[in-house]
Coordinates of C-alpha atoms and ligand atoms in Angstrom, one line a residue:
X148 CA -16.7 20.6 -18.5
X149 CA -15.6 17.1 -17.3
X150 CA -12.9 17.3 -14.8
X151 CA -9.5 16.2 -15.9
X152 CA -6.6 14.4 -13.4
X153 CA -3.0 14.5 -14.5
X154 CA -2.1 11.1 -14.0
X155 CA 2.0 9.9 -13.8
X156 CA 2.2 6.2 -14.4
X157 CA 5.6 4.4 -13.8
X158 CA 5.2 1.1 -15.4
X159 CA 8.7 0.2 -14.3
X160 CA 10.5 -3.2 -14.1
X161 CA 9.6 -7.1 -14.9
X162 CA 6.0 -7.6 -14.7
X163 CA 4.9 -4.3 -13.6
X164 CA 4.0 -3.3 -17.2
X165 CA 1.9 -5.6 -18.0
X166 CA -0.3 -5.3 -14.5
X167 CA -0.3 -1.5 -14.9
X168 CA -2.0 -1.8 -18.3
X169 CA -5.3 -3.7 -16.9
X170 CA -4.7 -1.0 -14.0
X171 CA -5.5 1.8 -17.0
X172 CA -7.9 -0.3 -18.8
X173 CA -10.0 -0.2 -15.8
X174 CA -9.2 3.2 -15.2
X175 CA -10.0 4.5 -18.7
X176 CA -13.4 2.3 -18.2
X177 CA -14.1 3.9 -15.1
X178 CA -13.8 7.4 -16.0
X179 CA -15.9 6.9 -19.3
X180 CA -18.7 6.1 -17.3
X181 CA -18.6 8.3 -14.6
X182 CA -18.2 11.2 -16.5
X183 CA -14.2 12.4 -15.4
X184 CA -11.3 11.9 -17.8
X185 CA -7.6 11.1 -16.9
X186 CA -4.4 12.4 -19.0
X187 CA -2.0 10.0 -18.7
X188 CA 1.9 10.5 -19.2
X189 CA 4.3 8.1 -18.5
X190 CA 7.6 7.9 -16.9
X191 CA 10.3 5.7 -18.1
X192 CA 11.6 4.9 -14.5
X193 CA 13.1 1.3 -13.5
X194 CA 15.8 -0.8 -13.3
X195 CA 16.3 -0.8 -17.4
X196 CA 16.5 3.0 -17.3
X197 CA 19.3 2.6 -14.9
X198 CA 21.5 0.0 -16.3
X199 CA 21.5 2.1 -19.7
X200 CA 21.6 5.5 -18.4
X201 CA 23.7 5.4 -14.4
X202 CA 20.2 7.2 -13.3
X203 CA 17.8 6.3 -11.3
X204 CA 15.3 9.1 -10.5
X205 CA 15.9 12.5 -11.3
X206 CA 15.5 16.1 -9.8
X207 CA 13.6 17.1 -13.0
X208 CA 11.4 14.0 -13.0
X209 CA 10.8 14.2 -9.3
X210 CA 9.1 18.0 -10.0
X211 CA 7.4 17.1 -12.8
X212 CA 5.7 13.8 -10.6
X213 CA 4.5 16.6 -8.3
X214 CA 2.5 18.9 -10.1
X215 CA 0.4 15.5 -11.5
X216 CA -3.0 14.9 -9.1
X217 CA -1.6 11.4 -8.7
X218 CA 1.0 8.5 -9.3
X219 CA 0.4 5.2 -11.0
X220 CA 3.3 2.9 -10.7
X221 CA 3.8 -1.2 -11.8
X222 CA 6.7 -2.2 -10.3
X223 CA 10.5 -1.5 -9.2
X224 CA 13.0 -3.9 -9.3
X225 CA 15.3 -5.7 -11.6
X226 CA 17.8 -8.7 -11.2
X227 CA 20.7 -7.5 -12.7
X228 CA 20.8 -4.2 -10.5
X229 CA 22.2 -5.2 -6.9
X230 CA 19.5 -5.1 -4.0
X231 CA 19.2 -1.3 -2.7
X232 CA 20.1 0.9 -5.3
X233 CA 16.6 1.2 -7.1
X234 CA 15.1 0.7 -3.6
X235 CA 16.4 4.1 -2.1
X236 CA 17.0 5.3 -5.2
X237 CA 13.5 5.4 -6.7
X238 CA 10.8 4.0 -4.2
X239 CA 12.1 5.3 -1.4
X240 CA 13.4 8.9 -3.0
X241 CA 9.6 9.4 -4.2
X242 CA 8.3 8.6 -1.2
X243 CA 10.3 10.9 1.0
X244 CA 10.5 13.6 -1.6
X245 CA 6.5 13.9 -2.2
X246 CA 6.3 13.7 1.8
X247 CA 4.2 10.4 1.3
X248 CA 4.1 10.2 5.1
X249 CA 1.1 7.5 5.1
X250 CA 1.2 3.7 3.5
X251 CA -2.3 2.9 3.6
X252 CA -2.5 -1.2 3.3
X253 CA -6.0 -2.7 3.2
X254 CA -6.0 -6.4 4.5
X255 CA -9.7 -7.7 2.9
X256 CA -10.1 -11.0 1.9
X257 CA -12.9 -11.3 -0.9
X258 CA -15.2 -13.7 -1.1
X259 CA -13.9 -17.0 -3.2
X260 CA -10.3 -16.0 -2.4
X261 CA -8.7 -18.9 -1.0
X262 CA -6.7 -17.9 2.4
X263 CA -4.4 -20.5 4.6
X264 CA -6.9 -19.9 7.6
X265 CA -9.5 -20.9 5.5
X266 CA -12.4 -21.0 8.6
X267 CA -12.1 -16.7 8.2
X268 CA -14.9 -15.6 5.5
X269 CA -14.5 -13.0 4.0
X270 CA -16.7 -10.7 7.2
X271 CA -13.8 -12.0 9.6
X272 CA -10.7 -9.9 7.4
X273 CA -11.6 -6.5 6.7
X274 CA -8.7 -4.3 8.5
X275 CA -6.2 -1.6 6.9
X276 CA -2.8 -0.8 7.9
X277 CA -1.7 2.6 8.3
X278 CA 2.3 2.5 8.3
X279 CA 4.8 5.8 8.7
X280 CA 6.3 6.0 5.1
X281 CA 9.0 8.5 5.6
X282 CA 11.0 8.0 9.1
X283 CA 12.1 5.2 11.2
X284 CA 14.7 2.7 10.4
X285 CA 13.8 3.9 6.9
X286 CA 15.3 7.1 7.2
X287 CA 19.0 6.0 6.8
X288 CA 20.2 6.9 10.1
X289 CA 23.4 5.3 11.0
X290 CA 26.8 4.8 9.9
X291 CA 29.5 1.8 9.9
X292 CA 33.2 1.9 11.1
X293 CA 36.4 -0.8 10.3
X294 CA 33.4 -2.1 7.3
X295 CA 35.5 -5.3 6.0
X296 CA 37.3 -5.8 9.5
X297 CA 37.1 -8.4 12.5
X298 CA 36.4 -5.2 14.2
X299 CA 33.4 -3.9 12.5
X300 CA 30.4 -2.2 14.1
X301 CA 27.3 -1.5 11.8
X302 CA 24.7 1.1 13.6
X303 CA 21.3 1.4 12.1
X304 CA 18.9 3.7 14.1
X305 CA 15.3 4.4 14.0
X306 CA 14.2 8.1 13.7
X307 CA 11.0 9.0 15.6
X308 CA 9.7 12.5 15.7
X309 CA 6.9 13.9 17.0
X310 CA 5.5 15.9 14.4
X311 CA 6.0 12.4 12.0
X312 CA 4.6 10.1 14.3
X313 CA 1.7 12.5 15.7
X314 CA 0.6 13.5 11.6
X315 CA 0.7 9.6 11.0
X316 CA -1.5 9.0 14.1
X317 CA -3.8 11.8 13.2
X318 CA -4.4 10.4 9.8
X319 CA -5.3 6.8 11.1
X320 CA -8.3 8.0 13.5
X321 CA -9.4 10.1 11.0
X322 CA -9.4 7.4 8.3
X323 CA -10.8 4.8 10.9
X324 CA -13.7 7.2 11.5
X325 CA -14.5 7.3 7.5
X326 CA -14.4 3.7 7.6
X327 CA -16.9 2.1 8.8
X328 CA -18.7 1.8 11.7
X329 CA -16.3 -0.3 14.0
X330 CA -14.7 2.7 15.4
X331 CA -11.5 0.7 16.4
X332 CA -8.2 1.4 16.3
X333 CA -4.6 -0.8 17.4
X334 CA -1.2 0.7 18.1
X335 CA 0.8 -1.7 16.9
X336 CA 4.4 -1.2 18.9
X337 CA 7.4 -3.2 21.2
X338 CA 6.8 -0.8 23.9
X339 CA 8.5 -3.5 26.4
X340 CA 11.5 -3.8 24.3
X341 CA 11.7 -0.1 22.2
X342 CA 11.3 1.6 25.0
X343 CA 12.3 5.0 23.4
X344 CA 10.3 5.2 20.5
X345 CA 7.2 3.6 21.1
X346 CA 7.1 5.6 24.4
X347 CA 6.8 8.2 22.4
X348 CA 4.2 6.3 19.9
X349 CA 2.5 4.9 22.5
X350 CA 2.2 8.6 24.7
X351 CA 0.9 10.2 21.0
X352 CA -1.6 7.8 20.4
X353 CA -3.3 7.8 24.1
X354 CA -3.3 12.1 23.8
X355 CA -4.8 12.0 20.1
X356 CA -7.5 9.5 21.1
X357 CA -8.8 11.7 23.8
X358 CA -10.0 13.9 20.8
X359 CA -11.9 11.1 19.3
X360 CA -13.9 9.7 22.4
X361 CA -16.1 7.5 19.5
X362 CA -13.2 5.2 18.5
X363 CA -11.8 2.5 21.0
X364 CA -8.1 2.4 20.9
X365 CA -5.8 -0.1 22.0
X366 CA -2.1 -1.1 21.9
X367 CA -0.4 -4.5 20.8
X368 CA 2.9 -5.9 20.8
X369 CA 4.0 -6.7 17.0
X370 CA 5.0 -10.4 17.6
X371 CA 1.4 -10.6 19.5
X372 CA -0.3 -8.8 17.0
X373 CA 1.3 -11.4 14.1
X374 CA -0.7 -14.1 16.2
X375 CA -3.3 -12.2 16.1
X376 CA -3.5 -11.1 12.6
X377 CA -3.8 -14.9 11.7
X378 CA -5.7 -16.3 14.9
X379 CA -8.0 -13.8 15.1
X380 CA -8.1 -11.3 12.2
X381 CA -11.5 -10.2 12.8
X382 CA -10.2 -8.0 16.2
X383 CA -9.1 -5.5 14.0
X384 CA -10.2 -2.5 11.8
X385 CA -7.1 -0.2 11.6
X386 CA -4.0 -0.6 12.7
X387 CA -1.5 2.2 12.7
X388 CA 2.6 1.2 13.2
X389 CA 6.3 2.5 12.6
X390 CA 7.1 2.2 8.9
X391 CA 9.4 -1.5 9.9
X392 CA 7.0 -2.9 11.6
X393 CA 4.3 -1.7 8.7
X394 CA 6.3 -3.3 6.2
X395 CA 6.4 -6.7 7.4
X396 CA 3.0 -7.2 9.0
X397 CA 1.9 -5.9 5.6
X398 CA 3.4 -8.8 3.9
X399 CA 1.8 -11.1 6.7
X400 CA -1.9 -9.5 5.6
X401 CA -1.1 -10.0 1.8
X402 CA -1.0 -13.9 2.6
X403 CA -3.7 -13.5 4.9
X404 CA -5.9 -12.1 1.9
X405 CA -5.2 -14.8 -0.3
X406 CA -1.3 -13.6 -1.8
X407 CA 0.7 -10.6 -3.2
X408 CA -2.0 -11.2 -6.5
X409 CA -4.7 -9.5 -4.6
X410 CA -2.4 -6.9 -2.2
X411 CA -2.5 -2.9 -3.2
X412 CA -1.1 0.1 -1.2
X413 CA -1.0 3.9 -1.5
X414 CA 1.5 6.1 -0.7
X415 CA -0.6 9.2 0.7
X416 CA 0.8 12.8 1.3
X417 CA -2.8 13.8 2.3
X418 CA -1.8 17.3 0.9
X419 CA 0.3 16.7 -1.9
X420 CA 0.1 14.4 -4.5
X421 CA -0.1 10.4 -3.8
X422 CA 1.4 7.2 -5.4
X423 CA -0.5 4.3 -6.0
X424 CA 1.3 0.3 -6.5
X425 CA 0.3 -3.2 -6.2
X426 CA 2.5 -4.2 -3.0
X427 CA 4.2 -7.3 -4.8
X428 CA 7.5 -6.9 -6.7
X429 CA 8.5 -7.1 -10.4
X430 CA 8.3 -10.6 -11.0
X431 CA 10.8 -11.0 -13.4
X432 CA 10.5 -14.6 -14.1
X433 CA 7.0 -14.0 -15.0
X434 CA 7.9 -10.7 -17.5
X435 CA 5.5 -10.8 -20.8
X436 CA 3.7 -14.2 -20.1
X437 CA 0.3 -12.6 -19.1
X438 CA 0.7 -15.2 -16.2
X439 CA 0.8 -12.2 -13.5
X440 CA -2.5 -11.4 -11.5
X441 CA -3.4 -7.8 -12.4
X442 CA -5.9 -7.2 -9.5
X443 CA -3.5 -6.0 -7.1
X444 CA -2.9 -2.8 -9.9
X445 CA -6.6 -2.9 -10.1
X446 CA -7.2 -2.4 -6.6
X447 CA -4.3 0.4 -6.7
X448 CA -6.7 2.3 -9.2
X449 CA -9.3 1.8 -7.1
X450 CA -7.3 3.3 -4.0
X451 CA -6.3 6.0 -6.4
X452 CA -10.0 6.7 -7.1
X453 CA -11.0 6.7 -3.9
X454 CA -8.5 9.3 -2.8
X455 CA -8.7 11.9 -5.8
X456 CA -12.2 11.9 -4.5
X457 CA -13.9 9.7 -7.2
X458 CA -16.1 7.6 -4.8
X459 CA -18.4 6.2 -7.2
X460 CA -16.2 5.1 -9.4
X461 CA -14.1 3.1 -6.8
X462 CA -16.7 1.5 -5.4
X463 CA -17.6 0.4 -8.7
X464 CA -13.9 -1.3 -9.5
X465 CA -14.0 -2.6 -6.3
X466 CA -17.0 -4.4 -7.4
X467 CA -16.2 -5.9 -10.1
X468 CA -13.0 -7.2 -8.0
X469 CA -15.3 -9.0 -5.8
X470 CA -17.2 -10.4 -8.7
X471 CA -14.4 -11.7 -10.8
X472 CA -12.9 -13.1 -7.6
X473 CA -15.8 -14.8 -6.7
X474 CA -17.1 -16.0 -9.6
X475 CA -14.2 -16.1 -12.9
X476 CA -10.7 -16.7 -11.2
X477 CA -9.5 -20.1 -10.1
X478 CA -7.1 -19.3 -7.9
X479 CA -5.3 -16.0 -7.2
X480 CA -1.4 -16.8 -7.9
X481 CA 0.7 -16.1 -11.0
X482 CA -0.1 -18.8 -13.9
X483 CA -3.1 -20.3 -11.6
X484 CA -5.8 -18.1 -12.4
X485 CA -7.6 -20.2 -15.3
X486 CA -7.4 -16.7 -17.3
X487 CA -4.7 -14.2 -19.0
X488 CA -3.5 -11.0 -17.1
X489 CA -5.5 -9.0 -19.8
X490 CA -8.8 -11.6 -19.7
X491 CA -8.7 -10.8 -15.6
X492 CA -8.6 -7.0 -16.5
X493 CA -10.8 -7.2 -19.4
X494 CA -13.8 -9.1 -17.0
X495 CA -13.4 -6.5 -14.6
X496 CA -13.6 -3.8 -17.1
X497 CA -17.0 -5.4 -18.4
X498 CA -18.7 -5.4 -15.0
X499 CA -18.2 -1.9 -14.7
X500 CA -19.5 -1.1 -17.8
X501 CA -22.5 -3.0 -17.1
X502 CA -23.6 -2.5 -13.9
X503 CA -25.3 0.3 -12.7
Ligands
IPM17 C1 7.2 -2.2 0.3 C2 8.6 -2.7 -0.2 C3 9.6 -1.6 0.0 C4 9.6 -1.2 1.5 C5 11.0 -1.9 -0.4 C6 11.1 -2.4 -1.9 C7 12.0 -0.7 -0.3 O1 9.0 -3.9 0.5 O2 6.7 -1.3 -0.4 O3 6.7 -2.7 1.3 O4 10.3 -1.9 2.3 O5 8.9 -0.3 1.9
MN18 MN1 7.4 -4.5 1.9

């Protein structure tokens, strides 16, 4: 009997749709030929669902997304919904409600992919982030008094535990020691400024990495480790950071790749069930030109495949990544590619099925 994964898919808002469909193409192609099969049922979820129906995600959906082995989704975003309310609402809600505690964010730029520190080949930017999902300045911590008034104070705080930040830790020398074989691992904190939290990062990571003798860890600063990222990219392997931080020097390693085209990330509950997006937004400008780059959905089925457990079949997506980038794509931004959405997918689709 083939084994069968119960895969959600969100397409959601603008452009997400039309990425998420090459994302199943290659998917569907995968599967076929190594020998798994994937039901798929989808969710309508997104900022259209919203403006006709008040909701955004509910209780019933959120149940049924976790009894699936994992979560596809496009996009989430819409321009007629002000800036937050799908944001908490949906992304956020999933994220905290499946206890999707890692973001995993590779940073690899392929070869052809054209990247504004152009000296880096490809062997120089290879790293992943690992970024707390579900605490931090994320987890809504705060309040406002005399909102509107000359006299207003706004009060956002950052929630650290030690059970969140310590699992989160845990997960990144573990994943760096799958890796490869660099073995190195980089707090990245403001221990000089955030002198509450990352003591508490910084005191975690130093007692985990006395259980894992073979991996070299280090600490940075975040504003350093932004220099760094760009300057010198080839210093790191994994980094592991505060869900903020992981947010923004996640958008700093998309560019570094080559742009939000190429950039996927994966929402792991390492014990539950995992959701899987391109990191870019909805696009809306772009919605139903087949002008949109569909590898960064590609690379989120890859990430999905290589988390169910389906290694062979990830390695092989992420194969014929690397070849269509290298040798069929012009450039890696919307409209610039010198193909369709559904061309990119359909090339990537055709090396799979024809290599061995
Ligand atoms: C991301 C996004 C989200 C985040 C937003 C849309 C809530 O920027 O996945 O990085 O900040 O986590
Ligand atoms: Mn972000």
């Amino acid at each position: 009997m083939k084994k069968t994964y119960e895969i959600a898919v969100i397409p959601g808002d603008g452009t997400g749709p039309e990425v998420v469909a090459e994302g199943l193409k290659t998917l569907e192609t995968a599967a076929a030929k190594y020998n798994f099969a994937c039901h798929i049922c989808t969710y309508d979820i997104g900022g259209e669902h919203y403006l006709t129906t008040g909701e955004t995600i509910s209780d019933q959906q959120l149940d049924s997304l976790a009894q699936k082995d994992a979560i596809f989704l496009g996009a989430i975003g819409h321009p007629d919904v002000k800036p937050g309310i799908l944001e908490k609402g949906i992304l956020l809600k999933t994220r905290f409600a499946l206890d999707q505690y890692i973001n995993l964010r590779p940073v690899k730029l392929y070869e052809g992919v054209y990247t504004p520190i152009k000296d880096k080949l490809s062997e120089h930017v290879d790293f992943v982030v690992v970024r707390e999902n579900t605490e931090g300045l994320y987890a809504g911590a705060g309040g406002c008094l005399k909102r509107g008034t000359a006299d207003e104070v706004a009060i956002q705080e950052s929630i650290n535990t030690r059970k969140g930040v310590e699992r989160c830790i845990r997960y990144a020398f573990e994943y760096c020691q799958t890796r490869n074989s660099a073995r190195k691992i980089t707090l990245c904190g403001k221990t000089n400024v955030l002198t509450y939290a990352f003591d508490l990062w910084e005191r975690t990571f130093y007692e985990v990495a006395e259980e894992y003798p073979d991996i070299e860890a280090n600490y940075a600063h975040v504003d350093a480790l932004c220099m760094w990222m760009v300057k010198n990219p080839e210093w790191f392997d994994v980094i592991v950071t505060d869900n903020m931080f992981g947010d923004i020097i996640t958008d700093l390693g998309a560019m570094i790749q080559g742009g939000m085209g190429i950039a996927a990330g994966a929402n792991i509950n390492p014990a539950g069930v995992s959701m899987f997006e391109p990191i870019g937004g909805s696009a809306p400008k772009y919605t139903g030109q087949q002008k949109i780059n569909p590898i960064a959905a590609i690379l989120a089925v890859q990430l999905m495949l290589d988390t169910i457990g389906e290694k062979k079949a990830a390695t092989s997506v992420e194969a014929g990544v690397a070849k269509v980038l290298r040798e069929d794509i012009k450039d890696v931004a919307a409209g610039k590619m010198g193909h369709s959405t559904s061309e990119i997918g359909d090339l990537v689709v055709d090396y799979i099925e024809n290599s061995d």
